PDB file of C-alpha atoms in Angstrom:
ATOM      1  CA  MET A   1       6.287  -0.289 -29.731  1.00  0.00           C
ATOM      2  CA  LYS A   2       7.306   2.118 -26.915  1.00  0.00           C
ATOM      3  CA  ILE A   3       4.363   3.473 -24.802  1.00  0.00           C
ATOM      4  CA  GLU A   4       5.339   7.410 -23.288  1.00  0.00           C
ATOM      5  CA  ASN A   5       3.851   8.209 -20.331  1.00  0.00           C
ATOM      6  CA  THR A   6       1.102  11.080 -21.770  1.00  0.00           C
ATOM      7  CA  LEU A   7      -1.909  12.811 -21.031  1.00  0.00           C
ATOM      8  CA  TYR A   8      -3.532  14.431 -24.153  1.00  0.00           C
ATOM      9  CA  ILE A   9      -6.477  16.924 -23.674  1.00  0.00           C
ATOM     10  CA  MET A  10      -8.951  18.495 -26.046  1.00  0.00           C
ATOM     11  CA  ASN A  11     -11.054  21.190 -26.296  1.00  0.00           C
ATOM     12  CA  ILE A  12     -14.219  19.719 -28.476  1.00  0.00           C
ATOM     13  CA  ASP A  13     -15.289  23.289 -29.170  1.00  0.00           C
ATOM     14  CA  ILE A  14     -13.459  22.807 -32.697  1.00  0.00           C
ATOM     15  CA  LEU A  15     -16.035  19.930 -34.184  1.00  0.00           C
ATOM     16  CA  GLU A  16     -18.996  22.164 -33.577  1.00  0.00           C
ATOM     17  CA  ASP A  17     -17.721  22.691 -37.215  1.00  0.00           C
ATOM     18  CA  GLN A  18     -19.943  20.076 -38.938  1.00  0.00           C
ATOM     19  CA  ALA A  19     -16.576  20.192 -41.621  1.00  0.00           C
ATOM     20  CA  GLN A  20     -13.957  19.494 -38.666  1.00  0.00           C
ATOM     21  CA  PHE A  21     -16.757  16.867 -37.044  1.00  0.00           C
ATOM     22  CA  ASP A  22     -16.511  15.210 -40.600  1.00  0.00           C
ATOM     23  CA  LEU A  23     -13.298  15.117 -41.202  1.00  0.00           C
ATOM     24  CA  TRP A  24     -12.221  13.736 -38.384  1.00  0.00           C
ATOM     25  CA  TYR A  25     -15.493  11.476 -37.679  1.00  0.00           C
ATOM     26  CA  ASP A  26     -14.750   9.870 -41.194  1.00  0.00           C
ATOM     27  CA  LYS A  27     -10.661   9.185 -39.431  1.00  0.00           C
ATOM     28  CA  MET A  28     -12.468   7.078 -37.115  1.00  0.00           C
ATOM     29  CA  PRO A  29     -12.441   3.131 -36.891  1.00  0.00           C
ATOM     30  CA  ASP A  30     -15.972   1.529 -37.114  1.00  0.00           C
ATOM     31  CA  PHE A  31     -16.436   0.192 -33.489  1.00  0.00           C
ATOM     32  CA  ARG A  32     -15.926   4.218 -32.764  1.00  0.00           C
ATOM     33  CA  LYS A  33     -18.468   5.453 -35.592  1.00  0.00           C
ATOM     34  CA  ARG A  34     -21.284   2.830 -33.962  1.00  0.00           C
ATOM     35  CA  LYS A  35     -20.632   4.433 -30.647  1.00  0.00           C
ATOM     36  CA  ILE A  36     -20.976   8.407 -31.671  1.00  0.00           C
ATOM     37  CA  ASP A  37     -23.682   7.328 -34.198  1.00  0.00           C
ATOM     38  CA  ALA A  38     -26.060   5.273 -30.854  1.00  0.00           C
ATOM     39  CA  ILE A  39     -25.136   8.540 -28.800  1.00  0.00           C
ATOM     40  CA  LYS A  40     -28.323  11.016 -28.934  1.00  0.00           C
ATOM     41  CA  PRO A  41     -27.251  14.163 -27.710  1.00  0.00           C
ATOM     42  CA  HIS A  42     -25.464  16.305 -29.882  1.00  0.00           C
ATOM     43  CA  ARG A  43     -22.284  17.624 -26.740  1.00  0.00           C
ATOM     44  CA  SER A  44     -22.224  13.632 -25.800  1.00  0.00           C
ATOM     45  CA  LYS A  45     -21.325  13.182 -29.434  1.00  0.00           C
ATOM     46  CA  LEU A  46     -18.539  15.382 -30.051  1.00  0.00           C
ATOM     47  CA  LEU A  47     -16.937  13.979 -26.638  1.00  0.00           C
ATOM     48  CA  SER A  48     -17.102  10.601 -28.133  1.00  0.00           C
ATOM     49  CA  LEU A  49     -15.376  12.196 -31.148  1.00  0.00           C
ATOM     50  CA  GLY A  50     -13.044  14.125 -29.048  1.00  0.00           C
ATOM     51  CA  ALA A  51     -12.333  10.506 -27.164  1.00  0.00           C
ATOM     52  CA  GLY A  52     -11.856   8.863 -30.313  1.00  0.00           C
ATOM     53  CA  ILE A  53      -9.023  11.125 -31.637  1.00  0.00           C
ATOM     54  CA  LEU A  54      -6.981  11.323 -28.451  1.00  0.00           C
ATOM     55  CA  LEU A  55      -6.960   7.697 -28.362  1.00  0.00           C
ATOM     56  CA  ASP A  56      -6.588   7.540 -31.686  1.00  0.00           C
ATOM     57  CA  THR A  57      -3.613  10.327 -31.328  1.00  0.00           C
ATOM     58  CA  ALA A  58      -2.419   7.888 -28.785  1.00  0.00           C
ATOM     59  CA  MET A  59      -2.005   4.877 -30.647  1.00  0.00           C
ATOM     60  CA  THR A  60      -0.592   6.438 -34.070  1.00  0.00           C
ATOM     61  CA  ASP A  61       1.987   8.213 -31.281  1.00  0.00           C
ATOM     62  CA  ALA A  62       2.663   4.959 -29.929  1.00  0.00           C
ATOM     63  CA  GLY A  63       3.433   3.109 -33.993  1.00  0.00           C
ATOM     64  CA  ILE A  64      -0.013   0.984 -33.146  1.00  0.00           C
ATOM     65  CA  SER A  65      -2.156   1.429 -36.524  1.00  0.00           C
ATOM     66  CA  SER A  66      -4.691  -1.340 -36.229  1.00  0.00           C
ATOM     67  CA  TYR A  67      -6.320  -1.782 -32.932  1.00  0.00           C
ATOM     68  CA  GLU A  68      -9.367  -3.106 -31.302  1.00  0.00           C
ATOM     69  CA  ILE A  69     -11.060  -1.982 -28.063  1.00  0.00           C
ATOM     70  CA  GLU A  70     -12.293  -4.793 -25.714  1.00  0.00           C
ATOM     71  CA  LEU A  71     -14.545  -4.289 -21.795  1.00  0.00           C
ATOM     72  CA  LEU A  72     -12.639  -6.098 -18.943  1.00  0.00           C
ATOM     73  CA  GLU A  73     -14.909  -7.842 -16.254  1.00  0.00           C
ATOM     74  CA  ASN A  74     -15.124  -4.772 -14.842  1.00  0.00           C
ATOM     75  CA  GLU A  75     -16.168  -3.051 -17.798  1.00  0.00           C
ATOM     76  CA  LYS A  76     -12.833  -0.954 -18.680  1.00  0.00           C
ATOM     77  CA  PRO A  77     -11.882  -1.014 -21.831  1.00  0.00           C
ATOM     78  CA  ARG A  78      -8.294  -2.263 -22.845  1.00  0.00           C
ATOM     79  CA  ILE A  79      -6.931  -2.561 -26.472  1.00  0.00           C
ATOM     80  CA  LYS A  80      -7.581  -6.097 -27.381  1.00  0.00           C
ATOM     81  CA  GLY A  81      -4.235  -8.434 -27.475  1.00  0.00           C
ATOM     82  CA  MET A  82      -2.081  -5.525 -25.703  1.00  0.00           C
ATOM     83  CA  ARG A  83      -1.263  -6.466 -22.122  1.00  0.00           C
ATOM     84  CA  ASP A  84       1.482  -3.600 -22.164  1.00  0.00           C
ATOM     85  CA  VAL A  85      -0.856  -0.527 -22.856  1.00  0.00           C
ATOM     86  CA  PHE A  86      -3.416   1.275 -20.773  1.00  0.00           C
ATOM     87  CA  PHE A  87      -5.149   3.966 -21.374  1.00  0.00           C
ATOM     88  CA  ASN A  88      -8.043   5.998 -19.448  1.00  0.00           C
ATOM     89  CA  ILE A  89     -10.602   8.651 -20.238  1.00  0.00           C
ATOM     90  CA  SER A  90     -12.582  11.148 -18.850  1.00  0.00           C
ATOM     91  CA  HIS A  91     -14.501  14.487 -19.786  1.00  0.00           C
ATOM     92  CA  SER A  92     -16.004  17.741 -18.278  1.00  0.00           C
ATOM     93  CA  GLY A  93     -17.436  20.481 -19.610  1.00  0.00           C
ATOM     94  CA  GLU A  94     -16.159  21.055 -23.106  1.00  0.00           C
ATOM     95  CA  VAL A  95     -12.797  18.985 -22.406  1.00  0.00           C
ATOM     96  CA  VAL A  96     -11.894  15.640 -23.021  1.00  0.00           C
ATOM     97  CA  CYS A  97      -8.771  14.143 -21.990  1.00  0.00           C
ATOM     98  CA  LEU A  98      -6.915  10.478 -22.529  1.00  0.00           C
ATOM     99  CA  GLY A  99      -3.767   9.169 -20.387  1.00  0.00           C
ATOM    100  CA  ILE A 100      -1.722   6.551 -21.788  1.00  0.00           C
ATOM    101  CA  SER A 101       1.064   4.386 -20.013  1.00  0.00           C
ATOM    102  CA  ASP A 102       2.233   1.196 -20.253  1.00  0.00           C
ATOM    103  CA  LYS A 103       0.925   0.096 -16.455  1.00  0.00           C
ATOM    104  CA  GLU A 104      -2.197   0.809 -15.204  1.00  0.00           C
ATOM    105  CA  ILE A 105      -3.670   4.122 -15.219  1.00  0.00           C
ATOM    106  CA  GLY A 106      -6.169   6.168 -13.774  1.00  0.00           C
ATOM    107  CA  VAL A 107      -7.342   9.725 -14.693  1.00  0.00           C
ATOM    108  CA  ASP A 108     -10.292  12.255 -14.022  1.00  0.00           C
ATOM    109  CA  ILE A 109     -10.714  15.451 -15.426  1.00  0.00           C
ATOM    110  CA  GLU A 110     -13.610  17.769 -13.579  1.00  0.00           C
ATOM    111  CA  LYS A 111     -14.630  21.748 -14.659  1.00  0.00           C
ATOM    112  CA  VAL A 112     -14.759  23.565 -10.909  1.00  0.00           C
ATOM    113  CA  LYS A 113     -17.752  22.965  -9.360  1.00  0.00           C
ATOM    114  CA  HIS A 114     -20.219  24.572  -6.462  1.00  0.00           C
ATOM    115  CA  PHE A 115     -19.254  22.348  -3.246  1.00  0.00           C
ATOM    116  CA  LYS A 116     -21.972  23.009  -0.931  1.00  0.00           C
ATOM    117  CA  GLU A 117     -21.731  21.799   3.076  1.00  0.00           C
ATOM    118  CA  SER A 118     -23.789  18.691   2.470  1.00  0.00           C
ATOM    119  CA  LEU A 119     -22.023  17.526  -0.683  1.00  0.00           C
ATOM    120  CA  VAL A 120     -18.780  18.248   1.259  1.00  0.00           C
ATOM    121  CA  ASN A 121     -19.985  16.122   3.853  1.00  0.00           C
ATOM    122  CA  TYR A 122     -21.718  13.332   1.690  1.00  0.00           C
ATOM    123  CA  VAL A 123     -18.327  12.937  -0.331  1.00  0.00           C
ATOM    124  CA  PHE A 124     -15.055  14.026   1.849  1.00  0.00           C
ATOM    125  CA  MET A 125     -14.289  12.615   5.498  1.00  0.00           C
ATOM    126  CA  PRO A 126     -12.946  14.618   8.279  1.00  0.00           C
ATOM    127  CA  GLN A 127      -9.656  14.129   7.511  1.00  0.00           C
ATOM    128  CA  ASP A 128     -10.599  15.378   3.855  1.00  0.00           C
ATOM    129  CA  GLN A 129     -11.747  18.475   4.958  1.00  0.00           C
ATOM    130  CA  ASP A 130      -8.907  19.158   7.351  1.00  0.00           C
ATOM    131  CA  LEU A 131      -6.034  18.661   3.909  1.00  0.00           C
ATOM    132  CA  ALA A 132      -8.707  21.039   1.589  1.00  0.00           C
ATOM    133  CA  LYS A 133      -8.659  23.826   4.354  1.00  0.00           C
ATOM    134  CA  GLU A 134      -4.863  23.275   4.376  1.00  0.00           C
ATOM    135  CA  LEU A 135      -4.478  23.102   1.044  1.00  0.00           C
ATOM    136  CA  MET A 136      -6.676  26.240   0.967  1.00  0.00           C
ATOM    137  CA  GLU A 137      -4.850  30.146   0.479  1.00  0.00           C
ATOM    138  CA  SER A 138      -8.681  31.860   1.212  1.00  0.00           C
ATOM    139  CA  GLU A 139     -11.864  30.761   1.326  1.00  0.00           C
ATOM    140  CA  SER A 140     -12.564  31.923  -2.189  1.00  0.00           C
ATOM    141  CA  ASP A 141     -10.351  28.501  -3.255  1.00  0.00           C
ATOM    142  CA  LYS A 142     -12.745  26.532  -1.742  1.00  0.00           C
ATOM    143  CA  ASP A 143     -14.686  25.195  -4.834  1.00  0.00           C
ATOM    144  CA  LYS A 144     -11.139  25.044  -6.441  1.00  0.00           C
ATOM    145  CA  VAL A 145      -9.392  22.555  -4.220  1.00  0.00           C
ATOM    146  CA  TYR A 146     -12.598  20.047  -3.739  1.00  0.00           C
ATOM    147  CA  THR A 147     -12.854  19.442  -7.175  1.00  0.00           C
ATOM    148  CA  ARG A 148      -9.400  18.777  -7.081  1.00  0.00           C
ATOM    149  CA  LEU A 149      -9.545  16.665  -4.139  1.00  0.00           C
ATOM    150  CA  TRP A 150     -12.765  14.980  -6.044  1.00  0.00           C
ATOM    151  CA  THR A 151     -10.300  14.132  -9.039  1.00  0.00           C
ATOM    152  CA  VAL A 152      -8.252  12.790  -6.947  1.00  0.00           C
ATOM    153  CA  LYS A 153     -10.351  10.311  -5.536  1.00  0.00           C
ATOM    154  CA  GLU A 154     -12.203   9.711  -9.106  1.00  0.00           C
ATOM    155  CA  SER A 155      -8.568   8.570 -10.654  1.00  0.00           C
ATOM    156  CA  ILE A 156      -8.171   6.487  -7.605  1.00  0.00           C
ATOM    157  CA  MET A 157     -11.637   4.617  -8.313  1.00  0.00           C
ATOM    158  CA  LYS A 158     -10.915   4.230 -12.014  1.00  0.00           C
ATOM    159  CA  HIS A 159      -6.785   3.018 -11.270  1.00  0.00           C
ATOM    160  CA  CYS A 160      -8.535   0.469  -9.161  1.00  0.00           C
ATOM    161  CA  GLY A 161     -10.945  -0.344 -11.883  1.00  0.00           C
ATOM    162  CA  LYS A 162     -13.788   0.203  -9.524  1.00  0.00           C
ATOM    163  CA  GLY A 163     -15.737   2.876 -10.443  1.00  0.00           C
ATOM    164  CA  ILE A 164     -18.655   3.857  -8.214  1.00  0.00           C
ATOM    165  CA  SER A 165     -18.721   0.634  -6.377  1.00  0.00           C
ATOM    166  CA  LEU A 166     -15.853   2.341  -4.557  1.00  0.00           C
ATOM    167  CA  SER A 167     -17.137   4.516  -2.269  1.00  0.00           C
ATOM    168  CA  PRO A 168     -15.224   8.471  -2.237  1.00  0.00           C
ATOM    169  CA  LYS A 169     -15.128   7.622   1.491  1.00  0.00           C
ATOM    170  CA  ASN A 170     -13.119   4.695   1.101  1.00  0.00           C
ATOM    171  CA  ILE A 171     -10.309   6.301   0.363  1.00  0.00           C
ATOM    172  CA  LEU A 172      -8.796   8.709   2.552  1.00  0.00           C
ATOM    173  CA  LEU A 173      -6.572  11.716   1.516  1.00  0.00           C
ATOM    174  CA  ARG A 174      -3.131  13.472   3.089  1.00  0.00           C
ATOM    175  CA  LEU A 175      -0.219  15.280   2.520  1.00  0.00           C
ATOM    176  CA  GLU A 176       3.024  14.199   2.853  1.00  0.00           C
ATOM    177  CA  ASN A 177       6.696  15.805   1.736  1.00  0.00           C
ATOM    178  CA  GLY A 178       3.733  18.133  -0.090  1.00  0.00           C
ATOM    179  CA  LYS A 179       2.134  15.694  -2.332  1.00  0.00           C
ATOM    180  CA  ILE A 180      -1.518  13.968  -1.908  1.00  0.00           C
ATOM    181  CA  LYS A 181      -1.142  10.616  -0.564  1.00  0.00           C
ATOM    182  CA  ALA A 182      -4.219   8.238  -0.635  1.00  0.00           C
ATOM    183  CA  SER A 183      -4.653   5.242   1.524  1.00  0.00           C
ATOM    184  CA  SER A 184      -7.851   2.960   1.296  1.00  0.00           C
ATOM    185  CA  ALA A 185      -8.652  -0.713   2.767  1.00  0.00           C
ATOM    186  CA  ALA A 186     -11.074  -1.475  -0.122  1.00  0.00           C
ATOM    187  CA  CYS A 187      -7.949  -0.598  -2.914  1.00  0.00           C
ATOM    188  CA  ASP A 188      -4.297  -0.936  -3.155  1.00  0.00           C
ATOM    189  CA  CYS A 189      -3.408   3.092  -3.473  1.00  0.00           C
ATOM    190  CA  GLU A 190      -0.873   3.604  -0.706  1.00  0.00           C
ATOM    191  CA  ALA A 191       2.080   3.799  -2.940  1.00  0.00           C
ATOM    192  CA  LEU A 192       0.090   5.386  -6.043  1.00  0.00           C
ATOM    193  CA  ASN A 193       1.242   8.670  -7.544  1.00  0.00           C
ATOM    194  CA  LEU A 194      -1.264  11.216  -7.246  1.00  0.00           C
ATOM    195  CA  MET A 195      -0.759  14.268 -10.104  1.00  0.00           C
ATOM    196  CA  PRO A 196      -2.820  16.937 -10.224  1.00  0.00           C
ATOM    197  CA  TYR A 197      -3.014  19.351 -12.783  1.00  0.00           C
ATOM    198  CA  GLU A 198      -4.950  22.796 -13.392  1.00  0.00           C
ATOM    199  CA  ILE A 199      -6.148  23.982 -16.796  1.00  0.00           C
ATOM    200  CA  ASN A 200      -8.519  27.641 -17.149  1.00  0.00           C
ATOM    201  CA  ASP A 201     -11.299  26.048 -14.940  1.00  0.00           C
ATOM    202  CA  TYR A 202     -10.044  22.265 -15.117  1.00  0.00           C
ATOM    203  CA  GLN A 203      -8.762  20.287 -12.536  1.00  0.00           C
ATOM    204  CA  ILE A 204      -7.125  17.015 -13.310  1.00  0.00           C
ATOM    205  CA  THR A 205      -5.747  13.883 -11.665  1.00  0.00           C
ATOM    206  CA  ILE A 206      -3.766  11.053 -12.906  1.00  0.00           C
ATOM    207  CA  CYS A 207      -3.298   8.324 -11.064  1.00  0.00           C
ATOM    208  CA  SER A 208      -0.128   5.947 -11.841  1.00  0.00           C
ATOM    209  CA  GLU A 209       2.890   4.250 -10.905  1.00  0.00           C
ATOM    210  CA  TYR A 210       5.041   6.911 -12.637  1.00  0.00           C
ATOM    211  CA  GLU A 211       5.910  10.402 -11.160  1.00  0.00           C
ATOM    212  CA  ASP A 212       6.102  12.079 -14.715  1.00  0.00           C
ATOM    213  CA  PHE A 213       3.641  12.427 -17.534  1.00  0.00           C
ATOM    214  CA  THR A 214       4.068  14.317 -20.668  1.00  0.00           C
ATOM    215  CA  LEU A 215       0.957  16.797 -21.503  1.00  0.00           C
ATOM    216  CA  LEU A 216       0.393  17.353 -24.768  1.00  0.00           C
ATOM    217  CA  LYS A 217      -3.000  19.309 -26.247  1.00  0.00           C
ATOM    218  CA  PRO A 218      -2.521  18.411 -29.860  1.00  0.00           C
ATOM    219  CA  PHE A 219      -5.793  20.618 -31.069  1.00  0.00           C
TER     220      PHE A 219
END
């Protein structure tokens, strides 16, 4: 078994077709079916199925034919019995993505949204705001840049397994040799690589010890 560093991306609009939904649903493991069945909002069902499709695709690509999910103490999901398989799932709008690696990984995707001044000040320290201004080519880039920086912080929080218990203001961002780097007293993230991707109206960041990931859109 060899785990390739890969980011899988899927637009769930294809699952609006009932025949496609049923086709993929029938292929899901029982634990994923139970999760989908327990969800009431229609869009959330599609996102959960999309996450299941990407996880199943990633496991198949890795040569893993059967697997179970377990939750660690921090509620982070892991493949049961496999200590060299790490994955992280994120979704926003109509897109779900999954990153897989043989080392810990954090992934976040966000559809570009409007950042009011109050939200900027709530989430970002002055140092972060200085970085945002450095990255903006014009004022029209503001929302895109702040959405990107938010995905950076969120991916670090997910990599560390602390989620919202780690305040985004406890992560300070800077530009170093043209790359975004981070530091935090609450999380050891100084040496981690933060890889940004931009796809249409979406910003994505992978947080990993590795520097390269293959981007796949299987559907």
